[in-house]
Coordinates of C-alpha atoms and ligand atoms in Angstrom, one line a residue:
M1 CA -29.3 8.1 49.1
T2 CA -26.4 9.0 46.9
T3 CA -23.4 6.7 47.1
K4 CA -20.0 8.3 47.1
K5 CA -17.6 6.9 44.5
T6 CA -14.0 6.4 45.7
F7 CA -11.0 5.9 43.4
Y8 CA -8.1 4.0 45.0
T9 CA -5.1 2.4 43.2
P10 CA -3.5 -0.6 44.9
E11 CA -0.4 1.7 45.5
K12 CA -1.9 5.0 46.5
M13 CA -4.9 7.2 46.4
V14 CA -5.3 9.2 43.2
S15 CA -4.0 12.7 43.8
D16 CA -6.7 15.1 44.8
V17 CA -5.2 17.6 42.3
V18 CA -6.1 15.4 39.3
L19 CA -9.6 14.7 40.6
H20 CA -10.1 18.4 41.3
K21 CA -9.0 19.4 37.8
L22 CA -11.2 16.7 36.2
T23 CA -14.2 17.9 38.2
E24 CA -13.5 21.6 37.3
I25 CA -13.2 20.9 33.6
R26 CA -16.1 18.4 33.3
Q27 CA -18.7 20.3 35.4
G28 CA -21.1 17.5 34.7
R29 CA -21.0 18.3 31.0
N30 CA -21.3 15.8 28.1
I31 CA -20.5 16.0 24.5
S32 CA -23.2 16.1 21.8
G33 CA -24.9 12.8 21.0
G34 CA -24.6 9.4 22.6
H35 CA -21.9 8.1 20.2
M36 CA -18.5 9.2 18.9
V37 CA -18.6 8.1 15.2
S38 CA -17.8 11.3 13.3
I39 CA -16.2 14.7 13.8
D40 CA -19.4 16.1 12.2
T41 CA -21.3 15.8 15.5
L42 CA -18.8 17.8 17.6
S43 CA -19.2 21.4 18.4
H44 CA -16.3 23.8 19.3
E45 CA -17.3 23.4 23.0
D46 CA -17.2 19.6 22.6
I47 CA -13.7 19.7 21.1
D48 CA -12.5 22.0 23.9
L49 CA -14.1 19.8 26.6
I50 CA -12.5 16.6 25.2
L51 CA -9.1 18.2 24.8
G52 CA -9.3 19.9 28.2
I53 CA -10.0 16.6 29.9
A54 CA -7.3 14.9 27.8
D55 CA -4.8 17.5 29.0
V56 CA -5.5 16.5 32.6
F57 CA -5.2 12.8 31.8
H58 CA -2.0 13.5 30.0
E59 CA -0.5 15.3 33.0
A60 CA -1.6 12.3 35.2
K61 CA 0.4 10.0 32.9
S62 CA -0.3 6.3 33.8
E63 CA -1.9 7.1 37.2
K64 CA -5.0 4.9 37.7
I65 CA -8.1 7.1 37.8
R66 CA -10.8 4.5 38.3
V67 CA -13.8 6.5 37.0
L68 CA -14.9 3.5 34.9
S69 CA -14.6 0.9 37.6
G70 CA -17.4 -1.8 37.1
H71 CA -17.7 -1.1 33.3
T72 CA -16.6 -3.3 30.4
I73 CA -15.3 -1.8 27.2
I74 CA -15.3 -4.0 24.0
N75 CA -12.6 -3.4 21.5
A76 CA -13.9 -4.8 18.2
F77 CA -11.1 -4.5 15.7
F78 CA -12.0 -6.1 12.4
E79 CA -8.9 -4.5 10.8
D80 CA -5.2 -4.4 12.0
S81 CA -4.1 -1.7 14.4
T82 CA -1.2 -1.0 16.7
R83 CA -1.7 2.5 18.1
T84 CA -5.4 2.9 18.2
R85 CA -6.1 -0.6 19.6
S86 CA -3.4 -0.5 22.3
S87 CA -4.2 3.0 23.4
F88 CA -8.0 2.4 23.7
E89 CA -7.3 -0.8 25.6
L90 CA -4.7 0.9 27.9
A91 CA -7.0 3.9 28.3
A92 CA -9.9 1.7 29.5
K93 CA -7.6 -0.1 31.9
H94 CA -6.1 3.1 33.4
L95 CA -9.7 4.2 34.1
G96 CA -10.5 0.9 35.9
A97 CA -12.7 -0.7 33.3
D98 CA -12.5 -4.3 32.2
T99 CA -11.7 -4.8 28.5
L100 CA -12.7 -7.5 26.0
H101 CA -10.9 -7.7 22.7
I102 CA -12.4 -9.2 19.5
T103 CA -11.1 -9.5 16.0
S104 CA -12.6 -11.1 12.9
S105 CA -10.2 -14.0 13.0
G106 CA -11.3 -16.3 15.8
S107 CA -14.8 -14.7 16.1
S108 CA -18.1 -16.1 14.8
T109 CA -18.2 -13.5 12.0
K110 CA -16.1 -16.1 10.2
K111 CA -19.0 -18.5 10.5
G112 CA -21.4 -16.0 8.8
E113 CA -22.7 -14.1 11.8
S114 CA -23.5 -10.5 10.8
L115 CA -21.5 -7.7 12.4
L116 CA -24.7 -6.4 14.0
D117 CA -25.5 -9.7 15.6
T118 CA -21.9 -10.0 16.8
A119 CA -22.2 -6.5 18.3
L120 CA -25.6 -7.3 19.9
T121 CA -24.1 -10.5 21.4
L122 CA -21.3 -8.6 22.9
T123 CA -23.7 -5.9 24.3
A124 CA -25.6 -8.7 26.0
L125 CA -22.5 -9.3 28.1
Q126 CA -23.3 -6.1 29.9
A127 CA -20.7 -4.0 28.1
S128 CA -20.8 -0.2 28.5
A129 CA -19.3 0.8 25.2
V130 CA -18.0 -0.7 22.0
V131 CA -14.9 0.6 20.1
V132 CA -15.0 -0.4 16.4
R133 CA -12.4 -0.5 13.7
S134 CA -13.6 -1.7 10.4
G135 CA -12.7 -2.0 6.7
Y136 CA -16.4 -1.0 6.0
A137 CA -17.1 2.7 5.7
G138 CA -20.1 3.6 7.8
L139 CA -20.1 0.5 10.1
P140 CA -19.8 2.5 13.3
Q141 CA -22.7 4.8 12.2
F142 CA -24.8 1.7 11.3
L143 CA -24.1 0.1 14.7
S144 CA -24.8 3.3 16.5
R145 CA -28.4 3.2 15.2
Y146 CA -29.0 -0.3 16.7
L147 CA -26.9 -0.7 19.8
P148 CA -28.1 0.5 23.2
I149 CA -24.6 1.5 24.3
P150 CA -22.1 4.1 23.0
V151 CA -20.2 3.3 19.8
L152 CA -16.8 4.8 19.3
N153 CA -15.3 4.9 15.8
A154 CA -11.7 3.7 15.8
G155 CA -11.4 4.1 12.0
D156 CA -13.7 3.0 9.3
S157 CA -12.2 2.2 5.9
W158 CA -11.5 5.4 3.8
H159 CA -14.0 7.4 5.8
E160 CA -13.2 8.8 9.3
H161 CA -10.9 8.3 12.3
P162 CA -12.3 10.9 14.8
S163 CA -10.1 10.0 17.8
Q164 CA -7.0 10.4 15.6
A165 CA -8.1 13.9 14.5
L166 CA -8.7 14.9 18.1
L167 CA -5.2 13.7 19.2
D168 CA -3.7 15.4 16.2
V169 CA -5.4 18.7 17.2
K170 CA -4.1 18.3 20.7
T171 CA -0.6 17.7 19.3
M172 CA -0.8 20.8 17.2
R173 CA -2.2 22.9 20.1
D174 CA 0.5 21.6 22.5
H175 CA 3.1 23.2 20.1
H176 CA 1.3 26.1 18.5
G177 CA -1.4 27.1 21.0
K178 CA -4.4 28.6 19.3
L179 CA -4.7 27.1 15.8
E180 CA -7.1 29.6 14.1
G181 CA -5.3 31.0 11.0
K182 CA -2.5 28.5 11.1
V183 CA -1.6 26.6 8.0
V184 CA -1.5 22.8 7.9
T185 CA -0.2 21.0 4.8
I186 CA -1.2 17.4 4.3
I187 CA 0.9 15.4 1.9
G188 CA 0.2 11.9 0.6
D189 CA -2.5 9.4 0.0
I190 CA -5.6 11.6 0.6
V191 CA -8.3 9.6 -1.2
H192 CA -7.8 6.4 0.9
S193 CA -7.2 8.2 4.2
R194 CA -9.8 8.1 7.0
V195 CA -7.3 10.2 9.0
T196 CA -7.6 12.9 6.4
G197 CA -11.4 12.5 6.4
S198 CA -11.6 13.4 10.1
L199 CA -8.7 15.9 10.1
L200 CA -10.2 18.0 7.3
R201 CA -13.5 18.1 9.2
I202 CA -12.0 19.2 12.5
L203 CA -9.6 21.7 11.0
Q204 CA -12.4 23.3 9.0
K205 CA -14.4 23.8 12.3
L206 CA -11.3 25.4 13.9
N207 CA -10.7 27.8 11.0
V208 CA -7.3 26.3 10.1
R209 CA -6.1 26.9 6.6
V210 CA -5.4 23.5 4.9
R211 CA -3.2 22.7 1.9
I212 CA -3.3 19.3 0.3
C213 CA -0.4 17.9 -1.7
C214 CA -0.7 14.7 -3.7
P215 CA -0.9 13.4 -7.3
E216 CA -4.2 14.0 -9.0
T217 CA -4.9 10.3 -8.8
L218 CA -4.9 10.4 -5.0
L219 CA -7.2 13.5 -4.7
P220 CA -10.8 12.7 -3.8
K221 CA -13.6 14.4 -5.8
S222 CA -15.3 15.5 -2.6
I223 CA -12.3 17.6 -1.5
S224 CA -13.8 20.9 -2.7
Q225 CA -16.4 20.9 0.2
F226 CA -13.5 21.4 2.6
G227 CA -12.2 24.6 1.0
V228 CA -8.6 23.4 0.8
Q229 CA -5.9 24.4 -1.7
H230 CA -4.4 21.7 -3.8
F231 CA -0.7 21.7 -4.7
A232 CA 1.1 19.2 -7.0
R233 CA 4.6 20.0 -5.7
V234 CA 5.7 19.5 -2.1
E235 CA 8.1 22.4 -2.3
D236 CA 5.2 24.8 -3.0
A237 CA 2.8 23.2 -0.5
V238 CA 5.1 23.4 2.5
E239 CA 6.3 26.9 2.0
N240 CA 5.9 28.7 5.4
T241 CA 3.4 26.2 6.7
D242 CA 3.0 25.6 10.4
V243 CA 2.4 21.8 10.3
V244 CA 3.6 19.3 7.7
Y245 CA 1.5 16.2 7.9
A246 CA 2.6 13.1 6.0
M247 CA -0.2 10.8 5.1
R248 CA 0.8 7.1 4.4
V249 CA 0.2 5.4 1.1
K250 CA -2.5 2.9 2.0
A251 CA -1.2 -0.2 0.1
E252 CA -3.9 -2.3 1.9
Y253 CA -6.6 -0.3 0.0
G254 CA -4.8 -0.7 -3.4
A255 CA -3.1 2.7 -3.5
K256 CA -0.3 1.3 -5.6
G257 CA -2.8 1.0 -8.4
F258 CA -3.1 4.8 -8.4
L259 CA 0.6 5.5 -8.8
P260 CA 3.2 5.1 -11.6
S261 CA 5.5 3.4 -9.0
L262 CA 6.4 3.7 -5.3
R263 CA 9.9 4.9 -6.3
E264 CA 8.5 7.8 -8.4
Y265 CA 6.0 8.6 -5.6
A266 CA 8.8 8.7 -3.0
R267 CA 10.9 11.0 -5.2
D268 CA 8.2 13.5 -5.6
Y269 CA 6.2 13.3 -2.3
C270 CA 8.4 12.0 0.5
V271 CA 8.9 14.6 3.2
T272 CA 12.7 15.0 3.3
P273 CA 14.9 17.4 5.3
K274 CA 15.3 19.6 2.2
R275 CA 11.5 19.9 1.9
F276 CA 10.8 20.3 5.6
V277 CA 13.2 23.2 5.9
L278 CA 11.0 25.2 3.5
A279 CA 8.2 25.2 6.1
H280 CA 7.9 27.8 8.9
K281 CA 11.0 27.7 11.2
N282 CA 8.7 26.6 14.1
A283 CA 6.8 24.0 12.0
I284 CA 6.1 20.5 13.3
L285 CA 6.2 17.3 11.4
M286 CA 3.4 14.8 12.0
D287 CA 2.4 11.3 10.7
A288 CA -0.5 9.2 12.1
G289 CA 1.6 6.1 11.5
P290 CA 2.5 3.5 10.9
V291 CA 5.3 5.5 9.3
I292 CA 6.7 4.1 6.1
R293 CA 10.2 5.5 6.3
G294 CA 11.6 6.6 3.0
L295 CA 8.2 6.7 1.3
S296 CA 6.2 9.2 3.3
V297 CA 8.9 10.6 5.6
S298 CA 12.6 10.3 5.3
D299 CA 14.5 8.4 7.9
A300 CA 16.6 11.4 8.9
L301 CA 13.5 13.4 9.9
M302 CA 12.2 10.9 12.4
T303 CA 14.7 12.1 14.9
H304 CA 14.2 15.8 14.1
D305 CA 13.5 17.8 17.3
R306 CA 10.2 19.1 15.7
C307 CA 9.0 15.6 14.6
R308 CA 5.9 14.9 16.7
V309 CA 5.1 11.3 15.7
L310 CA 5.6 9.7 19.2
E311 CA 3.9 12.7 20.9
Q312 CA 0.9 11.9 18.7
V313 CA 0.9 8.3 20.1
E314 CA 1.2 9.6 23.7
N315 CA -1.6 12.1 23.1
G316 CA -3.7 9.2 21.7
L317 CA -3.8 7.6 25.1
A318 CA -5.0 10.8 26.9
V319 CA -7.6 11.6 24.2
R320 CA -9.0 8.1 24.3
K321 CA -9.3 8.2 28.1
A322 CA -11.2 11.5 27.8
L323 CA -13.5 10.0 25.1
L324 CA -14.2 6.8 27.1
W325 CA -15.0 8.8 30.3
L326 CA -17.3 11.2 28.5
M327 CA -19.1 8.5 26.6
V328 CA -19.5 5.9 29.3
D329 CA -19.9 8.0 32.5
R330 CA -22.6 10.5 31.5
K331 CA -22.8 12.0 35.1
G332 CA -19.0 12.5 35.2
E333 CA -18.8 12.8 39.0
V334 CA -15.4 12.3 40.5
Q335 CA -14.7 12.2 44.2
N336 CA -11.9 11.0 46.3
S337 CA -12.5 9.6 49.8
Ligands
CP1 N1 -2.9 5.9 13.4 C1 -3.5 4.7 13.4 O1 -4.7 4.6 13.3 O2 -2.6 3.7 13.6 P1 -3.0 2.2 13.8 O3 -3.6 1.7 12.5 O4 -1.8 1.4 14.3 O5 -4.1 2.1 14.9

């Protein structure tokens, strides 16, 4: 006998329109693989499915859609975070899941327990998925080989930040529509940036032309595999571009040691109104945050009508709801009563 799932909020029944749209888009489909640790594993269809579902969740705003009722999501954040941590947590709660938060301070990793043993311990608490942020590149991939539940990468060191790349593509599509052939210019600390690591991968899949602008010292050796153009001057890099993406200088990874001084860096690489105006007249300004005003983006641009920094945060919530639903509920059935 099949049991019928029902999704009530204390206040009201979730609108049939939202559930109908989710059913129509999902059609019982899943994305490739049982984990979400890298953009590399996603196909075009996967990206469209995630972003299609995210669009519905975005329209539904904070409406509770309890498709993950009875599930527990673990947020294991071994590095600081505001946006990613809070949006994953809120996403799980909006979907009716219980959440459990763990950081390195206050956990038994401090007493010498390995990260794998910590993760296995948490899994034994009947969790349905674990979201991991770590200062160790490759930790989410490593855990995904040993844990019996889905692992979602919430940013691993200099390596990747796949949910950020997905929310960034949603933000670009919301403004520009189809992205094929568009030009995205990424300015800043490329070598230490996991956001860039995932963004380059996803933009390459979507046939977006990418320009990189940074000092040679912040340019990774592996950049050639992504077929990007490198520019030394911001004025040249942003000319007629469709997206200007400022990438924060990652002081916590020692980026200052790669620069003559932060003042010199800001003079040459900060996105200012004078530089932004050289981009296409419909260009948007993006920054994954935290935004370091006056270093990566000038204060004046943060209130520009084409600055999309807060939309990125808003889209993060919708994209992470889509990812949690897809990863945890492999049947993807939604029904109202
Ligand atoms: N963009 C991003 O990853 O921000 P947090 O470090 O605040 O999560």
